[in-house]
Amino acid sequence: MLGKTHMSIGIATTLAITRPDSLLGILTAVSVGAVGALISDIDVGSSIASKKIHQMNFIILFTVIILTIIAVIDLLSGFTEKIWSNANIFKIIIGILGFIAICAFGKKQPHRSFMHSFLALLLLDIAIFFIYSPFVSYFTIGFLSHLLLDSLNMRKLKLLYPYKKGFSFRLCPANGMANYILFWVGSALSVTQIILCFIQTVRK
């Protein structure tokens, strides 16, 4: 599926499963869930030009999402202070470097191989756990939603990488009508859940 579809379904799924009951929870589910839903496609593109364009767009999007969530959570709950006071600085640095290294390795692999595997999810979850453990569940849900959507397509995923055999339900093309429908369904569900969660927080 296309990136915008992965994002809409990833956010909708993360919100539905985590059921946040605060503004902080909503922001975390949306932001981290979106990153989890998009990170796998850092390996997309067959030509050098398309890879550079996609990677630049992804880096910009990823940076904006992360900076937004940190800024807002810091404003609401002293997020930065919590990280530096409750965790070892060295541990955080190791997590960040690990996350970057995993993504750097993944973007050089064939599309739908390493970055579309349970191994990549495990390694990224470990890195995120080192950085800030509460984010792991949100990221995992977003990532798994990406794998589920792509498994509907014709091209196989190497879910058990480095095992070479791939898997796919082969139900629909990645950019066909199903992608269009899923995007709008995911968007509608995301907006609806955000509104309901926000109303719930206001009534408290």
mmCIF file of N, CA and C in Angstrom, residues 46-148:
data_model
loop_
_atom_site.group_PDB
_atom_site.id
_atom_site.type_symbol
_atom_site.label_atom_id
_atom_site.label_comp_id
_atom_site.label_asym_id
_atom_site.label_seq_id
_atom_site.Cartn_x
_atom_site.Cartn_y
_atom_site.Cartn_z
ATOM 1 N N SER A 46 13.254 1.752 -6.549
ATOM 2 C CA SER A 46 14.226 0.937 -7.273
ATOM 3 C C SER A 46 15.336 1.769 -7.890
ATOM 4 N N SER A 47 15.046 3.026 -8.231
ATOM 5 C CA SER A 47 16.075 3.864 -8.841
ATOM 6 C C SER A 47 16.729 4.744 -7.781
ATOM 7 N N ILE A 48 17.918 5.243 -8.101
ATOM 8 C CA ILE A 48 18.629 6.119 -7.174
ATOM 9 C C ILE A 48 17.833 7.388 -6.906
ATOM 10 N N ALA A 49 17.256 7.951 -7.957
ATOM 11 C CA ALA A 49 16.487 9.187 -7.798
ATOM 12 C C ALA A 49 15.281 8.990 -6.883
ATOM 13 N N SER A 50 14.523 7.928 -7.131
ATOM 14 C CA SER A 50 13.321 7.698 -6.333
ATOM 15 C C SER A 50 13.681 7.415 -4.886
ATOM 16 N N LYS A 51 14.809 6.734 -4.656
ATOM 17 C CA LYS A 51 15.252 6.465 -3.290
ATOM 18 C C LYS A 51 15.585 7.759 -2.571
ATOM 19 N N LYS A 52 16.297 8.660 -3.247
ATOM 20 C CA LYS A 52 16.702 9.907 -2.616
ATOM 21 C C LYS A 52 15.492 10.759 -2.276
ATOM 22 N N ILE A 53 14.537 10.829 -3.207
ATOM 23 C CA ILE A 53 13.337 11.625 -2.977
ATOM 24 C C ILE A 53 12.537 11.055 -1.819
ATOM 25 N N HIS A 54 12.333 9.747 -1.844
ATOM 26 C CA HIS A 54 11.548 9.120 -0.789
ATOM 27 C C HIS A 54 12.228 9.269 0.563
ATOM 28 N N GLN A 55 13.526 9.046 0.611
ATOM 29 C CA GLN A 55 14.244 9.124 1.876
ATOM 30 C C GLN A 55 14.210 10.538 2.434
ATOM 31 N N MET A 56 14.311 11.538 1.567
ATOM 32 C CA MET A 56 14.255 12.914 2.029
ATOM 33 C C MET A 56 12.878 13.227 2.601
ATOM 34 N N ASN A 57 11.827 12.805 1.882
ATOM 35 C CA ASN A 57 10.467 13.020 2.381
ATOM 36 C C ASN A 57 10.246 12.320 3.710
ATOM 37 N N PHE A 58 10.756 11.102 3.808
ATOM 38 C CA PHE A 58 10.568 10.331 5.034
ATOM 39 C C PHE A 58 11.297 10.983 6.208
ATOM 40 N N ILE A 59 12.527 11.414 5.970
ATOM 41 C CA ILE A 59 13.309 12.035 7.033
ATOM 42 C C ILE A 59 12.637 13.308 7.525
ATOM 43 N N ILE A 60 12.122 14.110 6.584
ATOM 44 C CA ILE A 60 11.429 15.336 6.956
ATOM 45 C C ILE A 60 10.191 15.022 7.783
ATOM 46 N N LEU A 61 9.392 14.062 7.307
ATOM 47 C CA LEU A 61 8.169 13.685 8.010
ATOM 48 C C LEU A 61 8.488 13.136 9.395
ATOM 49 N N PHE A 62 9.465 12.232 9.454
ATOM 50 C CA PHE A 62 9.857 11.613 10.719
ATOM 51 C C PHE A 62 10.320 12.682 11.704
ATOM 52 N N THR A 63 11.135 13.625 11.224
ATOM 53 C CA THR A 63 11.656 14.679 12.096
ATOM 54 C C THR A 63 10.547 15.571 12.621
ATOM 55 N N VAL A 64 9.623 15.947 11.730
ATOM 56 C CA VAL A 64 8.501 16.797 12.143
ATOM 57 C C VAL A 64 7.649 16.101 13.203
ATOM 58 N N ILE A 65 7.358 14.825 12.984
ATOM 59 C CA ILE A 65 6.533 14.081 13.934
ATOM 60 C C ILE A 65 7.212 13.994 15.295
ATOM 61 N N ILE A 66 8.486 13.631 15.297
ATOM 62 C CA ILE A 66 9.211 13.473 16.555
ATOM 63 C C ILE A 66 9.336 14.807 17.289
ATOM 64 N N LEU A 67 9.696 15.877 16.579
ATOM 65 C CA LEU A 67 9.828 17.179 17.216
ATOM 66 C C LEU A 67 8.496 17.671 17.766
ATOM 67 N N THR A 68 7.420 17.399 17.032
ATOM 68 C CA THR A 68 6.090 17.806 17.493
ATOM 69 C C THR A 68 5.701 17.094 18.771
ATOM 70 N N ILE A 69 5.876 15.788 18.779
ATOM 71 C CA ILE A 69 5.478 15.031 19.965
ATOM 72 C C ILE A 69 6.322 15.403 21.182
ATOM 73 N N ILE A 70 7.626 15.598 20.978
ATOM 74 C CA ILE A 70 8.486 15.977 22.103
ATOM 75 C C ILE A 70 8.111 17.361 22.627
ATOM 76 N N ALA A 71 7.865 18.300 21.709
ATOM 77 C CA ALA A 71 7.529 19.657 22.129
ATOM 78 C C ALA A 71 6.224 19.708 22.908
ATOM 79 N N VAL A 72 5.202 19.022 22.389
ATOM 80 C CA VAL A 72 3.895 19.070 23.039
ATOM 81 C C VAL A 72 3.904 18.307 24.356
ATOM 82 N N ILE A 73 4.521 17.114 24.353
ATOM 83 C CA ILE A 73 4.563 16.337 25.593
ATOM 84 C C ILE A 73 5.408 17.056 26.645
ATOM 85 N N ASP A 74 6.459 17.712 26.204
ATOM 86 C CA ASP A 74 7.280 18.479 27.129
ATOM 87 C C ASP A 74 6.460 19.592 27.765
ATOM 88 N N LEU A 75 5.623 20.226 26.941
ATOM 89 C CA LEU A 75 4.763 21.296 27.424
ATOM 90 C C LEU A 75 3.726 20.768 28.408
ATOM 91 N N LEU A 76 3.178 19.578 28.114
ATOM 92 C CA LEU A 76 2.101 19.040 28.934
ATOM 93 C C LEU A 76 2.581 18.342 30.195
ATOM 94 N N SER A 77 3.707 17.667 30.115
ATOM 95 C CA SER A 77 4.063 16.821 31.260
ATOM 96 C C SER A 77 5.540 16.785 31.612
ATOM 97 N N GLY A 78 6.328 17.690 31.070
ATOM 98 C CA GLY A 78 7.749 17.677 31.394
ATOM 99 C C GLY A 78 8.442 16.440 30.860
ATOM 100 N N PHE A 79 8.121 16.078 29.613
ATOM 101 C CA PHE A 79 8.654 14.860 28.988
ATOM 102 C C PHE A 79 10.176 14.818 29.024
ATOM 103 N N THR A 80 10.819 15.905 28.603
ATOM 104 C CA THR A 80 12.276 15.936 28.551
ATOM 105 C C THR A 80 12.881 15.696 29.929
ATOM 106 N N GLU A 81 12.297 16.330 30.930
ATOM 107 C CA GLU A 81 12.800 16.158 32.296
ATOM 108 C C GLU A 81 12.663 14.712 32.748
ATOM 109 N N LYS A 82 11.529 14.072 32.363
ATOM 110 C CA LYS A 82 11.307 12.676 32.744
ATOM 111 C C LYS A 82 12.361 11.769 32.122
ATOM 112 N N ILE A 83 12.664 11.996 30.844
ATOM 113 C CA ILE A 83 13.646 11.152 30.162
ATOM 114 C C ILE A 83 15.014 11.255 30.844
ATOM 115 N N TRP A 84 15.454 12.478 31.068
ATOM 116 C CA TRP A 84 16.808 12.664 31.586
ATOM 117 C C TRP A 84 16.913 12.319 33.063
ATOM 118 N N SER A 85 15.804 12.382 33.784
ATOM 119 C CA SER A 85 15.867 12.084 35.207
ATOM 120 C C SER A 85 15.636 10.606 35.503
ATOM 121 N N ASN A 86 14.885 9.909 34.643
ATOM 122 C CA ASN A 86 14.505 8.529 34.916
ATOM 123 C C ASN A 86 15.319 7.493 34.135
ATOM 124 N N ALA A 87 16.199 7.931 33.299
ATOM 125 C CA ALA A 87 16.960 6.972 32.496
ATOM 126 C C ALA A 87 18.409 7.401 32.398
ATOM 127 N N ASN A 88 19.265 6.449 32.194
ATOM 128 C CA ASN A 88 20.678 6.715 32.032
ATOM 129 C C ASN A 88 20.930 7.340 30.668
ATOM 130 N N ILE A 89 21.692 8.438 30.660
ATOM 131 C CA ILE A 89 21.957 9.142 29.401
ATOM 132 C C ILE A 89 22.648 8.225 28.394
ATOM 133 N N PHE A 90 23.561 7.426 28.869
ATOM 134 C CA PHE A 90 24.278 6.500 27.986
ATOM 135 C C PHE A 90 23.312 5.516 27.335
ATOM 136 N N LYS A 91 22.337 5.049 28.092
ATOM 137 C CA LYS A 91 21.338 4.113 27.579
ATOM 138 C C LYS A 91 20.521 4.751 26.455
ATOM 139 N N ILE A 92 20.161 6.008 26.632
ATOM 140 C CA ILE A 92 19.392 6.728 25.613
ATOM 141 C C ILE A 92 20.211 6.896 24.339
ATOM 142 N N ILE A 93 21.469 7.264 24.506
ATOM 143 C CA ILE A 93 22.342 7.451 23.346
ATOM 144 C C ILE A 93 22.504 6.141 22.581
ATOM 145 N N ILE A 94 22.680 5.044 23.309
ATOM 146 C CA ILE A 94 22.799 3.732 22.669
ATOM 147 C C ILE A 94 21.524 3.408 21.886
ATOM 148 N N GLY A 95 20.372 3.715 22.470
ATOM 149 C CA GLY A 95 19.105 3.463 21.789
ATOM 150 C C GLY A 95 18.964 4.262 20.506
ATOM 151 N N ILE A 96 19.319 5.538 20.566
ATOM 152 C CA ILE A 96 19.225 6.401 19.386
ATOM 153 C C ILE A 96 20.167 5.924 18.290
ATOM 154 N N LEU A 97 21.407 5.639 18.667
ATOM 155 C CA LEU A 97 22.386 5.155 17.683
ATOM 156 C C LEU A 97 21.954 3.816 17.098
ATOM 157 N N GLY A 98 21.383 2.962 17.946
ATOM 158 C CA GLY A 98 20.902 1.665 17.472
ATOM 159 C C GLY A 98 19.771 1.827 16.475
ATOM 160 N N PHE A 99 18.833 2.720 16.771
ATOM 161 C CA PHE A 99 17.702 2.965 15.874
ATOM 162 C C PHE A 99 18.191 3.470 14.517
ATOM 163 N N ILE A 100 19.119 4.417 14.548
ATOM 164 C CA ILE A 100 19.669 4.969 13.309
ATOM 165 C C ILE A 100 20.406 3.892 12.515
ATOM 166 N N ALA A 101 21.188 3.062 13.210
ATOM 167 C CA ALA A 101 21.949 2.012 12.533
ATOM 168 C C ALA A 101 21.032 0.991 11.875
ATOM 169 N N ILE A 102 19.956 0.616 12.563
ATOM 170 C CA ILE A 102 18.999 -0.354 12.011
ATOM 171 C C ILE A 102 18.347 0.210 10.753
ATOM 172 N N CYS A 103 17.942 1.481 10.823
ATOM 173 C CA CYS A 103 17.310 2.115 9.662
ATOM 174 C C CYS A 103 18.302 2.281 8.513
ATOM 175 N N ALA A 104 19.549 2.613 8.842
ATOM 176 C CA ALA A 104 20.573 2.774 7.807
ATOM 177 C C ALA A 104 20.813 1.448 7.090
ATOM 178 N N PHE A 105 20.842 0.363 7.853
ATOM 179 C CA PHE A 105 21.001 -0.958 7.252
ATOM 180 C C PHE A 105 19.768 -1.313 6.429
ATOM 181 N N GLY A 106 18.598 -1.044 6.978
ATOM 182 C CA GLY A 106 17.348 -1.413 6.314
ATOM 183 C C GLY A 106 17.115 -0.706 5.001
ATOM 184 N N LYS A 107 17.490 0.566 4.921
ATOM 185 C CA LYS A 107 17.211 1.311 3.686
ATOM 186 C C LYS A 107 18.076 0.831 2.517
ATOM 187 N N LYS A 108 19.144 0.100 2.818
ATOM 188 C CA LYS A 108 20.013 -0.433 1.767
ATOM 189 C C LYS A 108 19.598 -1.827 1.316
ATOM 190 N N GLN A 109 18.595 -2.399 1.985
ATOM 191 C CA GLN A 109 18.137 -3.738 1.632
ATOM 192 C C GLN A 109 17.024 -3.662 0.585
ATOM 193 N N PRO A 110 16.791 -4.757 -0.128
ATOM 194 C CA PRO A 110 15.689 -4.780 -1.103
ATOM 195 C C PRO A 110 14.352 -4.476 -0.430
ATOM 196 N N HIS A 111 13.471 -3.851 -1.186
ATOM 197 C CA HIS A 111 12.161 -3.509 -0.646
ATOM 198 C C HIS A 111 11.400 -4.766 -0.209
ATOM 199 N N ARG A 112 10.726 -4.652 0.910
ATOM 200 C CA ARG A 112 9.925 -5.734 1.494
ATOM 201 C C ARG A 112 10.778 -6.926 1.955
ATOM 202 N N SER A 113 11.980 -6.631 2.361
ATOM 203 C CA SER A 113 12.814 -7.690 2.927
ATOM 204 C C SER A 113 13.028 -7.402 4.420
ATOM 205 N N PHE A 114 14.219 -6.953 4.810
ATOM 206 C CA PHE A 114 14.535 -6.761 6.224
ATOM 207 C C PHE A 114 13.566 -5.828 6.940
ATOM 208 N N MET A 115 13.278 -4.671 6.343
ATOM 209 C CA MET A 115 12.430 -3.682 7.007
ATOM 210 C C MET A 115 10.964 -4.089 7.050
ATOM 211 N N HIS A 116 10.639 -5.206 6.426
ATOM 212 C CA HIS A 116 9.279 -5.745 6.497
ATOM 213 C C HIS A 116 9.291 -7.104 7.204
ATOM 214 N N SER A 117 10.135 -7.214 8.205
ATOM 215 C CA SER A 117 10.281 -8.487 8.908
ATOM 216 C C SER A 117 10.070 -8.325 10.411
ATOM 217 N N PHE A 118 9.805 -9.456 11.074
ATOM 218 C CA PHE A 118 9.659 -9.459 12.525
ATOM 219 C C PHE A 118 10.996 -9.181 13.205
ATOM 220 N N LEU A 119 12.089 -9.526 12.541
ATOM 221 C CA LEU A 119 13.415 -9.257 13.092
ATOM 222 C C LEU A 119 13.649 -7.756 13.200
ATOM 223 N N ALA A 120 13.300 -7.021 12.153
ATOM 224 C CA ALA A 120 13.456 -5.563 12.173
ATOM 225 C C ALA A 120 12.607 -4.964 13.287
ATOM 226 N N LEU A 121 11.378 -5.454 13.432
ATOM 227 C CA LEU A 121 10.493 -4.958 14.489
ATOM 228 C C LEU A 121 11.115 -5.188 15.859
ATOM 229 N N LEU A 122 11.639 -6.377 16.082
ATOM 230 C CA LEU A 122 12.256 -6.706 17.371
ATOM 231 C C LEU A 122 13.434 -5.780 17.669
ATOM 232 N N LEU A 123 14.305 -5.592 16.696
ATOM 233 C CA LEU A 123 15.481 -4.754 16.900
ATOM 234 C C LEU A 123 15.107 -3.292 17.126
ATOM 235 N N LEU A 124 14.139 -2.797 16.365
ATOM 236 C CA LEU A 124 13.697 -1.417 16.534
ATOM 237 C C LEU A 124 13.009 -1.224 17.885
ATOM 238 N N ASP A 125 12.233 -2.212 18.302
ATOM 239 C CA ASP A 125 11.578 -2.141 19.610
ATOM 240 C C ASP A 125 12.607 -2.078 20.738
ATOM 241 N N ILE A 126 13.671 -2.848 20.606
ATOM 242 C CA ILE A 126 14.735 -2.831 21.621
ATOM 243 C C ILE A 126 15.372 -1.447 21.681
ATOM 244 N N ALA A 127 15.644 -0.870 20.517
ATOM 245 C CA ALA A 127 16.241 0.468 20.469
ATOM 246 C C ALA A 127 15.313 1.501 21.109
ATOM 247 N N ILE A 128 14.025 1.422 20.786
ATOM 248 C CA ILE A 128 13.057 2.360 21.352
ATOM 249 C C ILE A 128 12.916 2.156 22.852
ATOM 250 N N PHE A 129 12.975 0.919 23.308
ATOM 251 C CA PHE A 129 12.906 0.624 24.739
ATOM 252 C C PHE A 129 14.042 1.323 25.479
ATOM 253 N N PHE A 130 15.217 1.358 24.874
ATOM 254 C CA PHE A 130 16.356 2.032 25.482
ATOM 255 C C PHE A 130 16.127 3.543 25.552
ATOM 256 N N ILE A 131 15.428 4.074 24.538
ATOM 257 C CA ILE A 131 15.198 5.522 24.481
ATOM 258 C C ILE A 131 14.086 5.934 25.442
ATOM 259 N N TYR A 132 12.924 5.298 25.304
ATOM 260 C CA TYR A 132 11.765 5.623 26.147
ATOM 261 C C TYR A 132 10.752 4.490 26.022
ATOM 262 N N SER A 133 10.753 3.593 26.980
ATOM 263 C CA SER A 133 10.018 2.330 26.881
ATOM 264 C C SER A 133 8.509 2.463 26.632
ATOM 265 N N PRO A 134 7.806 3.496 27.156
ATOM 266 C CA PRO A 134 6.360 3.585 26.885
ATOM 267 C C PRO A 134 5.997 3.689 25.412
ATOM 268 N N PHE A 135 6.961 4.092 24.564
ATOM 269 C CA PHE A 135 6.674 4.234 23.139
ATOM 270 C C PHE A 135 6.609 2.892 22.406
ATOM 271 N N VAL A 136 7.142 1.844 23.001
ATOM 272 C CA VAL A 136 7.292 0.564 22.302
ATOM 273 C C VAL A 136 5.956 0.015 21.808
ATOM 274 N N SER A 137 4.939 0.004 22.661
ATOM 275 C CA SER A 137 3.660 -0.584 22.263
ATOM 276 C C SER A 137 3.020 0.170 21.101
ATOM 277 N N TYR A 138 3.090 1.498 21.122
ATOM 278 C CA TYR A 138 2.514 2.304 20.041
ATOM 279 C C TYR A 138 3.249 2.040 18.720
ATOM 280 N N PHE A 139 4.569 2.010 18.795
ATOM 281 C CA PHE A 139 5.374 1.764 17.603
ATOM 282 C C PHE A 139 5.090 0.375 17.037
ATOM 283 N N THR A 140 4.997 -0.615 17.906
ATOM 284 C CA THR A 140 4.766 -1.990 17.474
ATOM 285 C C THR A 140 3.439 -2.131 16.733
ATOM 286 N N ILE A 141 2.410 -1.506 17.261
ATOM 287 C CA ILE A 141 1.089 -1.578 16.618
ATOM 288 C C ILE A 141 1.142 -0.963 15.224
ATOM 289 N N GLY A 142 1.761 0.205 15.104
ATOM 290 C CA GLY A 142 1.881 0.852 13.802
ATOM 291 C C GLY A 142 2.664 0.009 12.815
ATOM 292 N N PHE A 143 3.770 -0.579 13.273
ATOM 293 C CA PHE A 143 4.619 -1.408 12.428
ATOM 294 C C PHE A 143 3.859 -2.639 11.942
ATOM 295 N N LEU A 144 3.163 -3.313 12.854
ATOM 296 C CA LEU A 144 2.423 -4.518 12.479
ATOM 297 C C LEU A 144 1.283 -4.204 11.516
ATOM 298 N N SER A 145 0.680 -3.026 11.650
ATOM 299 C CA SER A 145 -0.377 -2.638 10.712
ATOM 300 C C SER A 145 0.194 -2.511 9.302
ATOM 301 N N HIS A 146 1.438 -2.036 9.209
ATOM 302 C CA HIS A 146 2.100 -1.924 7.901
ATOM 303 C C HIS A 146 2.305 -3.305 7.289
ATOM 304 N N LEU A 147 2.803 -4.238 8.085
ATOM 305 C CA LEU A 147 3.038 -5.595 7.580
ATOM 306 C C LEU A 147 1.730 -6.246 7.136
ATOM 307 N N LEU A 148 0.676 -6.045 7.905
ATOM 308 C CA LEU A 148 -0.615 -6.642 7.564
ATOM 309 C C LEU A 148 -1.144 -6.088 6.248
#
